[in-house]
Coordinates of C-alpha atoms in Angstrom, one line a residue:
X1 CA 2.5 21.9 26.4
X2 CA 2.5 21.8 22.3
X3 CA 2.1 19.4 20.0
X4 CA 3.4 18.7 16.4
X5 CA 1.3 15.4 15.2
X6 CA 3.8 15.5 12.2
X7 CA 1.7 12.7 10.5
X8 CA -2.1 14.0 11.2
X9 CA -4.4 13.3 14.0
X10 CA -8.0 13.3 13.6
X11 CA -10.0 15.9 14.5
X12 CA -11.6 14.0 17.5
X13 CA -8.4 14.1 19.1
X14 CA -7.1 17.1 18.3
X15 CA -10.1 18.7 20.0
X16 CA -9.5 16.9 22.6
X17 CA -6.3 18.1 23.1
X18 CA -7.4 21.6 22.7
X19 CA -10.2 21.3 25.2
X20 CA -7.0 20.4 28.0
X21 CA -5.3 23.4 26.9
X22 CA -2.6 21.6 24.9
X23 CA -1.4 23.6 22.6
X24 CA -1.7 21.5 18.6
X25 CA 0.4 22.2 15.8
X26 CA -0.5 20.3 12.8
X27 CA 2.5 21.0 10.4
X28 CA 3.6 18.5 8.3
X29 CA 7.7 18.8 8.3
X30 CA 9.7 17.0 6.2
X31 CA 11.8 14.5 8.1
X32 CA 15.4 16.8 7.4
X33 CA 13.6 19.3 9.1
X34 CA 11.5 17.8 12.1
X35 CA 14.8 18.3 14.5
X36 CA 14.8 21.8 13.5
X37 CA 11.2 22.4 14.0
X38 CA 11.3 20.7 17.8
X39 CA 13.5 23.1 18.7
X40 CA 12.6 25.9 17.3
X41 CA 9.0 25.5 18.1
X42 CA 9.6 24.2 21.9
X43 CA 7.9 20.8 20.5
X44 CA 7.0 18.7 24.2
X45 CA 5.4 15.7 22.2
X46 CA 6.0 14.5 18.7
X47 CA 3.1 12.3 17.2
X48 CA 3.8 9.8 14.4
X49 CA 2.7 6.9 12.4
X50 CA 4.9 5.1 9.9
X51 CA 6.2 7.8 7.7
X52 CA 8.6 10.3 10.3
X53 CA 11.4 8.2 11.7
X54 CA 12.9 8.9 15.5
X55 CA 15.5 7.4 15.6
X56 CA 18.5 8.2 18.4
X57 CA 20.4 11.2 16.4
X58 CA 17.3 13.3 16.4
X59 CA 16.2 11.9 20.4
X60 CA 19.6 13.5 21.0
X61 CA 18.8 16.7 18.6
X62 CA 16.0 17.2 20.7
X63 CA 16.2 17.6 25.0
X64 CA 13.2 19.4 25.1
X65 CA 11.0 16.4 24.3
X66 CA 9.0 15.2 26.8
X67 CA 6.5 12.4 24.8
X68 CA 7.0 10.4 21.6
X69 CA 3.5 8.9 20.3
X70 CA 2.9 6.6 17.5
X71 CA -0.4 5.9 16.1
X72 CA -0.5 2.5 15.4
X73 CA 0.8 -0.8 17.3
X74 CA 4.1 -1.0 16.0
X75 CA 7.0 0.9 16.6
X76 CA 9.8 0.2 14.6
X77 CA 9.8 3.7 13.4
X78 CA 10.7 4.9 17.1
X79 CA 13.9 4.0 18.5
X80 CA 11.9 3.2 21.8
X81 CA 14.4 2.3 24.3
X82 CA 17.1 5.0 24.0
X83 CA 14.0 7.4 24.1
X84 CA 12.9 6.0 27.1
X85 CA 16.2 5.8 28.7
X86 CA 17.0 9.4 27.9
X87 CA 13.6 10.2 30.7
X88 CA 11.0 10.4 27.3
X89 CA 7.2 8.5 27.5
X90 CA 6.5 6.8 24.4
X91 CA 3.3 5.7 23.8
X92 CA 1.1 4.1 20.9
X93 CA -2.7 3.2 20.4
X94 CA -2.4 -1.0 20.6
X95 CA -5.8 -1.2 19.3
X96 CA -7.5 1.4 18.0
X97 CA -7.1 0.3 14.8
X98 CA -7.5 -3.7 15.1
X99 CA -11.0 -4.1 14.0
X100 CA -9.9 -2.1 10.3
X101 CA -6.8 -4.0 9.9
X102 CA -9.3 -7.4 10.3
X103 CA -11.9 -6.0 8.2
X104 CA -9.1 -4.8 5.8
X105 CA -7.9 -8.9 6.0
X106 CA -11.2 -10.1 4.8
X107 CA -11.7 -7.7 2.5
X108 CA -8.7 -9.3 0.5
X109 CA -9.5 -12.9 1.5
X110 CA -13.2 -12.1 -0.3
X111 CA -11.9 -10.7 -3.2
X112 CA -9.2 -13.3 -3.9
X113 CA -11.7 -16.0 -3.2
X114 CA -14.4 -14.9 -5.5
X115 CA -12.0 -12.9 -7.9
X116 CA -13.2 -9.8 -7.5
X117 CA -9.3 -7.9 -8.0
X118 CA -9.0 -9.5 -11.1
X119 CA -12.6 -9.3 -12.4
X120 CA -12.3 -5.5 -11.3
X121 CA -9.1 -5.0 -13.4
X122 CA -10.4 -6.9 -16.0
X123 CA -14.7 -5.7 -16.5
X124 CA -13.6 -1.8 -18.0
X125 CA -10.8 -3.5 -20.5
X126 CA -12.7 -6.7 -21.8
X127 CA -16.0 -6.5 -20.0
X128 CA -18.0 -5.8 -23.3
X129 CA -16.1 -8.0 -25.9
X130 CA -15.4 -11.4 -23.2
X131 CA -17.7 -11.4 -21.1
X132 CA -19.6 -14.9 -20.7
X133 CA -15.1 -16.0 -20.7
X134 CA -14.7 -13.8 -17.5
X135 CA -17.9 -15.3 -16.8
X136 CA -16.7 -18.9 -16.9
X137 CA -13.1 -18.3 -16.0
X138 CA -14.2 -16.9 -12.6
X139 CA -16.8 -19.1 -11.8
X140 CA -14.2 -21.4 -10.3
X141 CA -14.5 -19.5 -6.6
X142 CA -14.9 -20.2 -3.1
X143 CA -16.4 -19.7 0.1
X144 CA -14.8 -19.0 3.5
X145 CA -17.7 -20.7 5.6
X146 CA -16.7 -24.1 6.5
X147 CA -13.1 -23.7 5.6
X148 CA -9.7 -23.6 8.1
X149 CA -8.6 -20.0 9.0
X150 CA -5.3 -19.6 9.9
X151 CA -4.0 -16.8 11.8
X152 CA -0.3 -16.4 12.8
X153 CA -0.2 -14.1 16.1
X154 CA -2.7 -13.9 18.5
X155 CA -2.2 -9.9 19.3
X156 CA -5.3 -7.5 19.3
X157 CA -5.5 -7.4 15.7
X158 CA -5.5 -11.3 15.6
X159 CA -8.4 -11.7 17.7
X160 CA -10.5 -9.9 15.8
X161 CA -9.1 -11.9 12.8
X162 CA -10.2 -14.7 14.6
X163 CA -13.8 -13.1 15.1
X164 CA -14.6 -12.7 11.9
X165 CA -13.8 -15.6 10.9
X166 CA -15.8 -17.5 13.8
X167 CA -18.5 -15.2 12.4
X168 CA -18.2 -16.1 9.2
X169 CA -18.1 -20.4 9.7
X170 CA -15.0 -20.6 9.3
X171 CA -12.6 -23.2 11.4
X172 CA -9.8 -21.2 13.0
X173 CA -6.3 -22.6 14.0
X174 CA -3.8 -19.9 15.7
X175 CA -0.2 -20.5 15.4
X176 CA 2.3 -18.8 17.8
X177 CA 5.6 -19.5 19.6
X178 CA 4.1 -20.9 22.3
X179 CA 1.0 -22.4 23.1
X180 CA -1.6 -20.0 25.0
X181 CA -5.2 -19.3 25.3
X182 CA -7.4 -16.6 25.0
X183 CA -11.4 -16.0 25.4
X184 CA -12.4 -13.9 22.7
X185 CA -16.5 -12.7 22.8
X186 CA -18.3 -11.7 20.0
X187 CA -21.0 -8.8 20.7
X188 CA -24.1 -8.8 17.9
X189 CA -26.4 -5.6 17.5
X190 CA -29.0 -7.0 19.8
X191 CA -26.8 -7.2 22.9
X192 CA -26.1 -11.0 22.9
X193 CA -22.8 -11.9 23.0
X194 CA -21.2 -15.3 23.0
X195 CA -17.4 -16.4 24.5
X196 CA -15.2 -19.1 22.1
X197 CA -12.2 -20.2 24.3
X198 CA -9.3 -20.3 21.8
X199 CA -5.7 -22.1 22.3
X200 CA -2.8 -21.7 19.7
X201 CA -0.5 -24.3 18.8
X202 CA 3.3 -23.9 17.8
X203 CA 2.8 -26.7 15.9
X204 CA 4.2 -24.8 12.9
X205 CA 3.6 -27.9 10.0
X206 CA 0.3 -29.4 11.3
X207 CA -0.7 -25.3 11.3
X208 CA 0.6 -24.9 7.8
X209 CA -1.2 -28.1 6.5
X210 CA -4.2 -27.4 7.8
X211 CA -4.8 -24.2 6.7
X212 CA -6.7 -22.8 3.8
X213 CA -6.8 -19.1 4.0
X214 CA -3.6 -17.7 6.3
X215 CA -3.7 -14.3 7.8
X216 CA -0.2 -13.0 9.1
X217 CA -0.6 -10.4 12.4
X218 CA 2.6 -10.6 13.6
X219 CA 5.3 -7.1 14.5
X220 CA 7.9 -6.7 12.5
X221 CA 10.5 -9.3 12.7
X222 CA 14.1 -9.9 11.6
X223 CA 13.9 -12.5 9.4
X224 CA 11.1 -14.6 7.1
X225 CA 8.1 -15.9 9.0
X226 CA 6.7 -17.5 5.7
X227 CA 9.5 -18.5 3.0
X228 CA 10.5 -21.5 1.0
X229 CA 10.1 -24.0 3.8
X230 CA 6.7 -23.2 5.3
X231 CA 5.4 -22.7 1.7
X232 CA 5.9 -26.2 0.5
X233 CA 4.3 -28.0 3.4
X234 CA 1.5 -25.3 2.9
X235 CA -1.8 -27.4 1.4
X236 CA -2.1 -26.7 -2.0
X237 CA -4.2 -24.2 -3.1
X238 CA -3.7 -21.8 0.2
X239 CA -4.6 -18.0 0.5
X240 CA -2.7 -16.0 2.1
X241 CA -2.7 -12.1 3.1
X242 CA 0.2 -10.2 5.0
X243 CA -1.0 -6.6 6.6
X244 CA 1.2 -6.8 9.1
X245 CA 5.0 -5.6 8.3
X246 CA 6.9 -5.9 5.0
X247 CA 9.9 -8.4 5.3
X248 CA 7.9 -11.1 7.4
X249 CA 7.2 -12.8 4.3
X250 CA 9.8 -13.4 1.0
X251 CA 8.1 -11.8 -1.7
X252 CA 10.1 -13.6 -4.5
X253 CA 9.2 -17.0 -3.0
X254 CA 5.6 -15.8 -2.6
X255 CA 5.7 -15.6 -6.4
X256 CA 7.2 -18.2 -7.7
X257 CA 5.0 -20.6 -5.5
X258 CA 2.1 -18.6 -7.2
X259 CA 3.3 -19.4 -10.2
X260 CA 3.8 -23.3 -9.3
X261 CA 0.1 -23.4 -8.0
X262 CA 0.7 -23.8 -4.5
X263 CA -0.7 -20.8 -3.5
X264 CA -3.8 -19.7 -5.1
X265 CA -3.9 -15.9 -4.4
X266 CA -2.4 -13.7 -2.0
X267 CA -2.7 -10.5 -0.5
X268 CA -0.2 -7.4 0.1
X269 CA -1.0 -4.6 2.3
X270 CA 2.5 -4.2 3.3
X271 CA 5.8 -5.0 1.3
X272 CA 9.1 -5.1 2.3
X273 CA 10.7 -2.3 -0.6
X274 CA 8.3 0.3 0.8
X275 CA 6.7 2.4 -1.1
X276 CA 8.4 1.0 -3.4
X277 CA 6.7 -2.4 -4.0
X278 CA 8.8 -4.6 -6.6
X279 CA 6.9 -4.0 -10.3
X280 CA 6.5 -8.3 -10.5
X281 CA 4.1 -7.6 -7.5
X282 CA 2.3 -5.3 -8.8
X283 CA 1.8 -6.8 -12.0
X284 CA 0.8 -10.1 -10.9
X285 CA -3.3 -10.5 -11.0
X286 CA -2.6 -13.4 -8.5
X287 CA -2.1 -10.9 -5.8
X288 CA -4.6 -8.1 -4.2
X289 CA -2.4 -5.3 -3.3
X290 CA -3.5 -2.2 -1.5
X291 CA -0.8 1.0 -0.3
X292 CA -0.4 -0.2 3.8
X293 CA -4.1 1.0 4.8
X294 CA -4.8 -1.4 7.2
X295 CA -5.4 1.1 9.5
X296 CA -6.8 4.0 7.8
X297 CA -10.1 4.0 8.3
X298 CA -12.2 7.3 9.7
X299 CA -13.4 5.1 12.3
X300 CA -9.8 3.8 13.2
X301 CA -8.4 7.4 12.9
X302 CA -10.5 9.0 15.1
X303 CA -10.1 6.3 17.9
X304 CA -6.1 6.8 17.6
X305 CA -6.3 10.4 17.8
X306 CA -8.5 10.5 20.9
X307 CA -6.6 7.6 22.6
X308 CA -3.1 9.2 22.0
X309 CA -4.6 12.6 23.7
X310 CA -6.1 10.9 26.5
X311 CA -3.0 9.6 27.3
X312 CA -1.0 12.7 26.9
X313 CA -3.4 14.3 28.8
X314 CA -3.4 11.8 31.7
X315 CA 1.0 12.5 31.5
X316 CA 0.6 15.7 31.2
X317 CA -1.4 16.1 35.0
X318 CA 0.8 13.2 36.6
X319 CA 3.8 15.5 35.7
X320 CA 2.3 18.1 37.3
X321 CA 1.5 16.6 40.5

């Protein structure tokens, strides 16, 4: 069986592949050319995250393929159900990479809170000449213990939203289409853990008002979760960071109720002209912006890379039998 992870793997799970026998190839072909390099390579399993597309011309470029993985949760790069309707698996890692996306969350929530994007683009420019003005100006900060977390979807990357934020004081209000309930535990270095029964509500204005710091962990939808509507019955003053899809969130209206006050600071991970985010985005020192890295972390890598072998591994010996 071979290979091409046409976006990397780590090297966790590329050994592991190797230790079955599997045959990697580690290329990096530019999307015009992957349907050539299938075929001419006898390519069984094509690996992807967000940048190579497979979409139905090349699935039908392509009968030798026998697996499409995607490393990650979403799949809107993969035209999934012709694939699987042409007799090819597709798999993905569902949460390998939740507990960086979270961590990536409150990374942004911190920094917008206390400043720290501005102060950081600010310090090397004026850091010697206006100092004790920085000084004052961000001085007007906050803390997340003791205030209302609210997290819209209540998938694996959710949950551990949720558990930070349980860890950290704060109050925590899930919103999804329908109410339901979860039990998420929270393991500490000692061994002790402790269970927090959680319910959501689809109580979409009572979520909204409530909330002071909103994290969105939703797939990628069709239209606007958060736009014109939701932001003005939003309390005033509101963080917010998206590092789920572009597009779930209007980017315009995101800035122009920046500019009203409404929201204090926001957060973009993910935008919906990607890579191309709009320049009043990335000029704006309301926002924190970082280049969709929600899930690159070494540790998050290397669980994606040995979960997606596992699994093609474990495919791999049931087509055998």
């Amino acid at each position: 069986m071979k290979v091409l992870a046409n976006d990397g793997i780590s090297k966790a799970g590329e050994n592991t592949l190797k230790e079955a026998g599997i045959e990697i190839l580690d290329n990096r072909v530019a999307q015009d050319h992957v349907i050539n390099f299938i075929n001419d390579n006898n390519v069984d399993v094509l690996l992807v995250r967000s940048a190579t597309k497979v979409r139905q011309d090349l699935i039908d470029a392509c009968p030798g393929l026998k697996i499409i993985g995607r490393g990650g949760i979403g799949m809107d790069n993969i035209d999934v159900e012709y694939a699987k309707s042409k007799g090819i698996k597709v798999i993905n890692t569902p949460t390998a990479s939740s507990k960086s996306v979270a961590e990536l969350v409150f990374g942004h929530f911190i920094s917008l809170a206390r400043f720290l994007h501005e102060s950081n683009r600010l310090m090397p420019l004026e850091g010697e000449t206006h100092f004790n003005a920085m000084k004052k100006s961000f001085s007007n900060a906050y803390e997340l213990s003791g205030k209302t977390l609210g997290v819209i979807g209540f998938g694996s990357i959710g949950q551990e939203v949720i558990k930070i934020g349980i860890a950290l004081g704060m109050k925590v209000t899930v919103l999804t289409r329908s109410p339901k309930t979860e039990v998420l535990t929270l393991n500490f270095f000692n061994g002790q853990s402790v269970n927090f029964e959680i319910t959501s509500t689809n109580d979409t204005d009572a979520f909204l008002k409530d909330a002071d710091f909103i994290s969105i962990n939703t797939p990628k939808t069709n239209e606007y979760i958060i736009d014109t509507p939701q932001f003005e019955k939003m309390k005033d003053g509101v963080y917010i960071v998206n590092t789920a899809r572009g597009g779930v969130i209007n980017e315009v209206t995101l800035i122009d109720f920046i500019e009203s006050g409404k929201v204090a600071g926001a957060a973009l991970d993910v935008f919906e002209n990607e890579p191309n985010p709009e320049l009043p985005l990335l000029m704006n020192p309301a926002l924190s912006l970082s280049p969709h890295v929600g899930g690159s972390t070494v540790d998050a890598q290397e669980k994606i890379g040995i979960e997606l072998a596992e699994q093609i591994i474990k495919l791999q010996k049931e087509t055998i039998r």
